[in-house]
């Protein structure tokens, strides 16, 4: 497909701006041929205004109609075939097999949300029937459900060019909720973004959805994103990316005259605690940890960037075996030159801290894995040691004893995940550790590794700040739909004015809470 380098504003291709940029081959740094035009302020405004017009129609679409639309997007993405995988591989240096898997996950995510809206119970319908003769005053008929907020601005990350990008979790959950999306493309994969954006456009036209329900704007500077966040017709923001980016957008939204929710999913180091007995029993854990640290060249938000062991002979051997396993993993190109620079700078900053030891043969010349060893005392004194260094690195923190380990756990800021590895006896003796970690994360794992986020009904991909700006929800899994809705109550409505979800006869046959009792 011939790439255009344009914004996709509804059905229009638009490139009015004079600021341009290109993508790069991630493996060689060579500039790619398509010239992309950064969106002008007018183009961003035009996309938002069109989305706002589309909302008037789109918000009234039935669950069945939205399901057909989401399924069609999945089909159109698959129809891009090898061209999509080849383009994304060129822009990210991620191997075709990994990208094919990620495309499958993205398509399944679309189908899962289609299933959710077709089934319909997600609107959380609640009905309190009237009691006209209640004393001292009659009780009114009240019926509540979730309705969409309006236009959503979405920002994707560079490390998942499909699953957290143009047709990723934020876009699909917003569209499923009934909200139009204006997507700010990530400049690390503009060609991939254009291909997926055009697939969504095809689906819009093929299923008769209103023009403007989806638009894609490009930008290699922060101007485009800031314009989108500040637009008065934008009613919510979904963001996946760095702490720096997410916090800047959250703060910018805070300056708006009208506050809006900003769901920023940011960085995390996903601490993993190895308890003493499991280290004696499981000789394979060092290799498994090294595999998780280096998955996708370590460029995963769920990468285990910190692990904790209690001081012992087994722990020393475990750390050295992990370092050896990491050393054996060949260097690989990172997503962008900027991410590579940040990785090297992050490791350098860790290495300058006294009381740490680098256990891998890290080199500035190429992106190699890194394991830094330190103590709880040192980690508490230098909190940046356990900040995210995005890439194939991890920090092994050695605790003097279980109390020291607990002290470290209590000091942790919010993370996406935490993991505890232990035998049954280890776990029974460390219930307090698990209790502490519950307060810190969105997903708590036992005897598993955090990399790999299932897209399901029960997934929480979120966590307390600074992992996200709103810990009450998730960006992966079906609960994500609720971020882009609000509850509304209808009081004393005549039946003909009620939405189908709240009609007495329950024509959609959805699960509802009627007078406090679940009816399914
Ligand atoms: P990024 O640099 O923050 O970029 C994300 C998007 O935000 C881009 O479109 C970027 O556009 C925009 N942006 C960044 N700073 C901005 C600012 N100040 N104003 C306006 N827009 C701004 O993130 P990345 O490099 O793609 O991704 C790597 C990070 O994402 C890692 O920290 C990783 O852990 C995290 N991540 C988190 C999750 C999660 O679910 N929590 C998932 C995947 C990745 P410009 O480049 O044009 O500024």
XYZ file of C-alpha atoms and ligand atoms in Angstrom:
568
model
C 0.000 0.000 0.000
C 1.321 3.441 -0.902
C 1.906 5.393 2.304
C 0.793 9.034 2.295
C 2.370 10.544 5.424
C -0.963 12.337 6.058
C -3.278 12.757 8.988
C -6.377 10.577 8.632
C -9.169 12.928 9.615
C -12.345 10.943 9.144
C -12.253 10.026 5.447
C -9.879 12.865 4.537
C -6.125 12.615 4.020
C -4.665 15.889 5.195
C -1.120 17.240 5.297
C -1.313 20.985 5.748
C 1.676 21.370 8.036
C 5.220 22.256 7.092
C 6.875 20.335 9.948
C 7.856 16.887 8.717
C 9.568 13.784 10.065
C 10.332 10.243 8.958
C 10.408 6.885 10.638
C 13.723 5.077 11.031
C 14.859 1.503 10.547
C 15.327 0.532 14.193
C 18.160 -1.894 13.422
C 20.382 0.495 11.436
C 19.086 3.966 12.253
C 18.610 4.647 8.524
C 15.786 7.120 7.723
C 12.797 5.535 5.982
C 11.504 7.122 2.765
C 7.959 8.235 3.678
C 7.799 11.837 4.836
C 5.148 12.333 7.529
C 3.590 15.711 8.159
C 3.066 16.745 11.739
C -0.543 17.770 12.336
C -1.214 21.487 12.580
C -3.340 22.925 15.376
C -6.167 23.306 12.832
C -5.904 19.666 11.823
C -6.036 18.495 15.447
C -9.054 20.756 16.048
C -10.703 19.491 12.848
C -10.287 15.866 13.951
C -11.766 16.608 17.380
C -14.692 18.576 15.953
C -15.496 15.794 13.490
C -15.288 13.273 16.330
C -17.690 15.374 18.349
C -20.181 15.393 15.458
C -19.758 11.633 15.060
C -20.481 11.170 18.772
C -24.063 12.302 18.273
C -24.680 9.247 16.082
C -22.127 6.819 17.423
C -23.254 6.998 21.052
C -26.670 5.713 19.981
C -25.323 2.641 18.170
C -26.435 -0.647 19.678
C -24.030 -3.129 21.198
C -24.607 -5.398 18.198
C -23.695 -2.612 15.744
C -20.536 -1.680 17.651
C -19.578 -5.367 17.809
C -19.793 -5.659 14.019
C -17.596 -2.542 13.717
C -14.933 -3.867 16.119
C -14.889 -7.254 14.414
C -14.517 -5.552 11.041
C -11.499 -3.597 12.336
C -9.951 -6.939 13.331
C -10.595 -8.323 9.832
C -9.151 -5.247 8.133
C -5.996 -5.444 10.257
C -5.534 -9.105 9.351
C -6.131 -8.261 5.688
C -3.022 -6.045 5.754
C -1.131 -9.326 5.922
C 2.651 -9.475 5.727
C 2.936 -5.820 4.772
C 1.901 -4.797 8.275
C 4.320 -7.200 9.961
C 7.177 -6.174 7.632
C 6.552 -2.460 8.167
C 6.374 -2.792 11.957
C 9.483 -4.971 12.015
C 11.414 -2.370 10.043
C 10.312 0.444 12.377
C 10.808 -1.405 15.685
C 13.416 -4.148 15.029
C 10.994 -6.545 16.745
C 11.072 -9.977 15.098
C 8.233 -11.052 12.809
C 7.220 -13.895 15.150
C 6.792 -11.532 18.095
C 4.864 -9.050 15.941
C 2.619 -11.779 14.554
C 1.814 -12.789 18.135
C 1.127 -9.177 19.086
C -1.157 -8.739 16.066
C -3.071 -11.857 17.176
C -3.445 -10.407 20.643
C -4.686 -7.089 19.207
C -7.225 -8.818 16.968
C -8.422 -10.997 19.859
C -8.745 -7.889 22.008
C -11.043 -6.343 19.404
C -13.088 -9.547 19.296
C -13.284 -9.737 23.092
C -14.666 -6.202 23.328
C -17.079 -7.038 20.501
C -18.310 -9.929 22.635
C -18.645 -7.651 25.677
C -20.754 -5.019 23.915
C -22.839 -7.583 22.062
C -23.681 -9.316 25.366
C -24.466 -5.893 26.883
C -24.325 -6.383 30.669
C -21.197 -4.178 30.927
C -23.460 -1.091 31.254
C -24.025 -2.154 34.888
C -27.781 -1.572 34.813
C -29.435 -1.006 38.194
C -33.143 -0.635 38.732
C -34.900 0.528 41.889
C -38.614 0.316 41.268
C -40.988 2.956 42.617
C -42.873 2.581 45.870
C -45.613 5.204 45.410
C -47.223 4.572 48.800
C -43.995 4.725 50.825
C -44.287 6.864 53.966
C -43.490 9.627 54.692
C -42.706 10.240 50.970
C -43.142 8.111 47.854
C -40.012 6.426 46.464
C -39.372 7.305 42.804
C -38.510 4.854 40.037
C -34.711 5.083 39.482
C -32.771 3.371 36.717
C -29.025 3.698 36.295
C -26.540 2.660 33.613
C -23.209 3.690 32.114
C -23.132 6.007 29.108
C -20.116 7.150 27.011
C -18.220 10.340 27.891
C -17.532 11.729 24.411
C -14.388 12.124 22.319
C -11.293 10.404 23.738
C -7.697 11.401 22.896
C -5.404 8.372 22.852
C -1.585 8.152 22.970
C 0.190 4.853 22.318
C 3.617 3.559 23.324
C 6.530 2.649 21.070
C 7.160 -0.822 22.473
C 3.859 -2.416 21.393
C 3.221 -1.061 17.889
C -0.109 -2.944 17.679
C -1.394 -3.823 21.163
C -0.728 -0.414 22.780
C -0.969 1.691 19.635
C -3.516 2.788 16.989
C -5.952 -0.127 17.418
C -4.720 -1.000 20.913
C -6.447 -1.370 24.244
C -7.315 2.293 24.819
C -8.770 2.748 21.314
C -10.836 -0.415 21.417
C -12.186 0.169 24.923
C -13.171 3.748 24.027
C -14.865 2.672 20.769
C -16.619 -0.159 22.614
C -17.909 2.319 25.191
C -19.404 4.455 22.394
C -16.691 7.154 22.305
C -15.007 8.442 19.121
C -11.187 8.374 19.215
C -8.579 10.845 18.007
C -5.306 8.964 18.117
C -1.917 10.691 18.393
C 0.429 8.377 16.448
C 3.761 7.434 18.026
C 6.619 8.908 15.967
C 8.652 5.699 16.412
C 6.303 3.774 14.091
C 4.425 6.232 11.831
C 4.090 3.889 8.837
C 2.661 1.088 11.002
C 0.271 3.672 12.470
C -0.889 4.806 9.029
C -1.554 1.224 7.893
C -3.605 0.404 10.999
C -5.366 3.787 10.859
C -6.420 3.099 7.288
C -7.688 -0.348 8.285
C -9.895 1.298 10.912
C -11.079 3.810 8.288
C -12.065 0.936 5.997
C -14.032 -0.635 8.834
C -15.790 2.679 9.556
C -16.950 2.933 5.940
C -17.807 -0.745 5.542
C -20.030 -0.827 8.625
C -21.688 2.564 8.081
C -20.225 4.177 11.184
C -20.198 8.006 11.239
C -17.176 9.669 9.672
C -14.944 11.024 12.418
C -15.506 8.170 14.851
C -11.785 7.575 14.373
C -8.976 9.930 13.307
C -5.196 9.616 13.380
C -2.914 12.624 13.778
C 0.865 12.462 13.593
C 3.421 14.417 15.577
C 7.094 14.194 16.422
C 6.947 17.107 18.839
C 4.824 17.499 21.940
C 2.701 20.262 20.322
C 0.212 17.846 18.760
C -0.379 15.930 21.981
C -0.731 19.110 24.009
C -3.266 20.533 21.547
C -5.306 17.339 21.825
C -5.225 17.286 25.641
C -6.218 20.948 25.815
C -9.126 20.753 23.354
C -12.400 21.555 25.134
C -14.325 18.875 23.202
C -11.972 16.096 24.357
C -13.597 14.402 27.338
C -10.942 11.854 28.421
C -7.358 10.824 27.680
C -5.874 7.339 27.424
C -2.077 7.242 27.491
C 0.528 4.482 27.514
C 4.198 5.393 27.695
C 6.861 6.893 29.899
C 6.363 8.502 33.314
C 7.716 11.744 31.892
C 5.173 11.790 29.035
C 2.197 10.597 31.065
C 2.779 13.035 33.913
C 3.260 15.959 31.478
C -0.076 15.199 29.817
C -1.804 14.690 33.180
C -0.484 18.063 34.391
C -1.501 19.742 31.128
C -5.027 18.360 31.503
C -5.089 19.793 35.019
C -4.709 23.284 33.512
C -7.894 22.940 31.472
C -10.884 25.009 32.571
C -12.901 21.772 32.413
C -11.165 18.891 34.210
C -11.174 15.525 32.440
C -9.971 12.058 33.460
C -6.469 11.127 32.257
C -5.741 7.422 32.345
C -1.968 7.350 31.983
C -0.318 3.926 32.188
C 3.330 4.630 32.793
C 6.523 2.960 33.899
C 7.086 0.269 36.501
C 9.917 -1.959 37.720
C 7.731 -4.864 38.828
C 9.641 -6.175 41.863
C 10.052 -9.940 42.187
C 10.693 -11.446 45.646
C 12.424 -14.828 45.810
C 11.856 -16.443 49.228
C 14.580 -18.646 50.750
C 13.198 -22.175 50.335
C 12.238 -21.826 46.684
C 15.807 -20.804 45.834
C 17.012 -24.105 47.334
C 14.395 -26.128 45.472
C 14.334 -24.537 42.017
C 17.697 -24.414 40.267
C 16.053 -23.207 37.032
C 14.847 -19.845 38.339
C 17.955 -17.879 37.347
C 17.540 -18.758 33.662
C 13.822 -18.081 33.837
C 14.395 -14.653 35.423
C 16.993 -13.768 32.760
C 14.472 -14.790 30.068
C 11.804 -12.511 31.531
C 14.245 -9.570 31.921
C 15.314 -9.796 28.274
C 11.965 -10.513 26.622
C 11.518 -8.003 23.767
C 15.015 -6.637 24.558
C 13.684 -5.786 28.003
C 11.330 -3.203 26.493
C 8.245 -4.346 28.402
C 6.399 -2.271 30.983
C 6.104 -5.492 33.014
C 9.839 -6.208 32.843
C 11.177 -7.414 36.249
C 13.562 -4.499 36.793
C 14.116 -5.318 40.487
C 14.372 -8.599 42.348
C 14.885 -9.205 46.055
C 16.560 -12.104 47.861
C 17.494 -12.717 51.504
C 21.235 -12.975 52.102
C 22.369 -16.642 51.924
C 24.725 -18.904 50.028
C 21.861 -19.969 47.703
C 21.005 -16.316 47.041
C 24.599 -15.501 46.085
C 24.685 -18.449 43.697
C 21.293 -17.465 42.274
C 22.449 -13.905 41.540
C 25.626 -15.159 39.862
C 23.706 -17.696 37.792
C 21.281 -14.949 36.713
C 24.236 -12.748 35.689
C 25.734 -15.624 33.697
C 22.413 -16.280 31.959
C 22.084 -12.574 31.123
C 25.651 -12.418 29.814
C 24.914 -15.279 27.441
C 22.089 -13.338 25.764
C 23.214 -11.610 22.591
C 22.803 -7.841 22.192
C 19.895 -6.749 20.022
C 18.757 -3.424 18.564
C 16.401 -1.321 20.653
C 13.236 0.397 19.451
C 14.720 3.835 18.882
C 18.027 5.682 19.194
C 16.471 7.733 22.018
C 15.490 4.646 24.019
C 19.018 3.237 23.513
C 20.561 6.493 24.771
C 18.252 6.543 27.795
C 19.123 2.898 28.558
C 22.865 3.543 28.513
C 22.487 6.715 30.594
C 20.297 4.891 33.117
C 22.850 2.115 33.618
C 25.665 4.657 33.906
C 23.746 6.525 36.608
C 23.191 3.289 38.564
C 26.850 2.286 38.322
C 28.084 5.509 39.888
C 26.309 4.753 43.177
C 28.707 3.476 45.846
C 27.870 0.082 47.305
C 26.650 -1.415 44.032
C 28.308 -4.017 41.822
C 27.781 -4.580 38.106
C 27.754 -8.342 37.559
C 27.452 -8.485 33.776
C 29.985 -7.378 31.160
C 27.963 -4.359 30.151
C 29.381 -2.332 27.295
C 28.653 1.154 25.997
C 29.253 0.003 22.410
C 26.219 -2.200 22.115
C 23.076 -2.769 24.041
C 23.961 -5.550 26.440
C 22.089 -6.889 29.387
C 22.853 -5.573 32.839
C 22.562 -6.850 36.398
C 23.391 -4.537 39.262
C 23.658 -5.912 42.796
C 22.992 -3.797 45.853
C 21.604 -3.963 49.388
C 18.276 -2.867 50.832
C 20.033 -0.105 52.777
C 21.627 1.260 49.631
C 18.441 0.986 47.586
C 16.530 2.930 50.246
C 19.208 5.597 50.385
C 19.298 5.965 46.573
C 15.710 5.435 45.383
C 16.635 6.116 41.730
C 18.524 2.784 41.764
C 15.200 1.022 41.514
C 13.568 3.402 39.009
C 12.771 1.986 35.583
C 15.738 1.685 33.209
C 13.801 0.714 30.089
C 15.715 -2.195 28.557
C 17.263 -5.593 29.411
C 18.499 -4.723 32.898
C 17.586 -5.642 36.445
C 18.728 -4.787 39.955
C 19.260 -7.552 42.518
C 18.559 -6.216 46.013
C 19.952 -8.303 48.877
C 18.091 -8.119 52.196
C 19.852 -8.883 55.501
C 16.830 -10.796 56.774
C 13.033 -11.024 56.355
C 12.472 -7.795 58.318
C 14.872 -5.935 56.009
C 13.033 -7.395 53.018
C 9.705 -6.209 54.431
C 11.197 -2.759 54.997
C 12.061 -2.627 51.292
C 8.576 -3.796 50.297
C 6.948 -1.130 52.477
C 9.097 1.557 50.803
C 7.988 0.671 47.283
C 6.000 3.198 45.241
C 3.134 1.968 43.030
C 3.946 -0.625 40.373
C 1.995 -2.478 37.702
C 2.938 -5.837 39.206
C 4.777 -7.517 42.062
C 5.685 -11.189 42.259
C 6.456 -13.555 45.101
C 8.250 -16.829 44.455
C 8.018 -19.275 47.369
C 7.228 -22.788 48.475
C 3.940 -23.247 50.333
C 5.878 -22.937 53.573
C 7.672 -19.782 52.370
C 4.342 -18.234 51.453
C 2.653 -19.223 54.704
C 5.492 -17.613 56.654
C 5.338 -14.404 54.592
C 1.676 -13.460 54.506
C 2.635 -9.987 55.739
C 4.807 -9.449 52.633
C 1.827 -10.307 50.439
C -0.396 -7.952 52.447
C 2.102 -5.111 51.967
C 2.392 -5.786 48.230
C -1.406 -5.740 47.768
C -1.265 -2.022 48.546
C 1.412 -1.397 45.934
C 0.310 -2.993 42.666
C -2.439 -3.759 40.176
C -1.458 -7.415 39.688
C 0.161 -9.654 42.295
C 1.674 -12.920 41.065
C 2.764 -16.072 42.868
C 5.414 -18.296 41.262
C 5.194 -16.790 37.789
C 6.841 -13.971 35.821
C 5.103 -10.637 35.168
C 5.963 -10.265 31.464
C 2.927 -11.204 29.382
C -0.411 -9.541 30.095
C -3.467 -11.675 29.288
C -6.389 -9.808 27.739
C -9.293 -11.207 29.754
C -12.232 -10.267 31.955
C -10.210 -10.465 35.191
C -6.992 -8.681 34.163
C -5.837 -5.539 35.977
C -3.078 -3.727 34.145
C -2.665 -0.661 36.285
C -1.670 0.137 39.835
C -1.107 3.020 42.234
C 0.837 6.124 41.180
C 3.460 6.406 39.700
C 2.562 3.265 37.707
C -0.589 5.087 36.595
C -2.421 8.331 37.248
C -5.587 6.464 38.264
C -5.323 3.187 40.138
C -9.071 2.522 40.175
C -9.138 0.830 36.823
C -7.129 -1.031 34.172
C -5.906 -0.419 30.635
C -5.990 -4.110 29.646
C -8.987 -6.392 30.057
C -12.681 -5.742 29.720
C -13.022 -3.459 32.760
C -11.081 -0.876 30.693
C -14.356 0.070 28.982
C -15.668 1.726 32.159
C -12.919 4.374 32.047
C -14.686 6.111 29.187
C -18.184 6.143 30.678
C -20.146 7.762 33.430
C -23.249 6.658 35.296
C -26.569 8.344 34.647
C -29.811 7.807 36.552
C -33.240 8.168 34.967
C -35.932 9.102 37.444
C -39.603 8.407 36.774
C -39.021 7.905 33.033
C -41.949 6.658 30.953
C -41.088 3.227 29.443
C -40.934 4.475 25.853
C -38.132 6.925 26.757
C -35.992 4.356 28.566
C -32.995 2.781 26.835
C -33.442 -0.929 26.076
C -30.948 -1.782 28.842
C -33.343 -0.384 31.454
C -36.754 -1.390 30.069
C -38.918 -3.421 32.419
C -39.084 -6.453 30.108
C -35.255 -6.536 29.706
C -35.333 -6.996 25.917
C -31.528 -7.356 25.714
C -31.625 -10.100 28.387
C -28.685 -8.542 30.251
C -27.690 -9.059 33.856
C -29.143 -6.282 36.073
C -29.365 -5.363 39.741
C -33.081 -5.035 40.439
C -34.026 -3.743 43.879
C -30.638 -4.883 45.152
C -30.864 -8.416 43.731
C -28.773 -9.620 40.786
C -30.962 -10.855 37.937
C -29.235 -12.494 35.029
P 6.774 8.061 25.479
O 8.062 8.603 24.998
O 6.210 8.616 26.731
O 5.735 8.236 24.273
C 4.338 7.954 24.367
C 3.537 9.000 23.600
O 3.400 10.171 24.402
C 4.147 9.460 22.288
O 3.104 9.665 21.359
C 4.811 10.756 22.672
O 4.898 11.607 21.560
C 3.855 11.327 23.692
N 4.506 12.226 24.635
C 5.564 11.940 25.438
N 5.882 13.004 26.194
C 5.018 13.990 25.864
C 4.837 15.329 26.308
N 5.605 15.881 27.240
N 3.837 16.045 25.740
C 3.036 15.509 24.793
N 3.170 14.256 24.333
C 4.147 13.495 24.859
O 6.869 6.490 25.725
P 7.574 5.346 24.836
O 9.018 5.624 24.679
O 6.807 5.114 23.631
O 7.350 4.026 25.710
C 8.234 3.533 26.642
C 7.639 3.674 28.024
O 6.287 3.230 28.035
C 8.326 2.828 29.081
O 8.498 3.592 30.227
C 7.354 1.697 29.339
O 7.440 1.115 30.611
C 6.058 2.400 29.150
N 4.966 1.481 28.840
C 3.960 1.374 29.753
C 2.923 0.496 29.525
C 1.821 0.364 30.526
O 0.830 -0.274 30.209
N 1.938 0.921 31.697
C 2.888 -0.261 28.331
C 3.925 -0.092 27.406
C 4.956 0.799 27.688
P 6.264 12.343 21.188
O 7.296 11.249 21.034
O 5.904 13.043 19.921
O 6.568 13.246 22.327
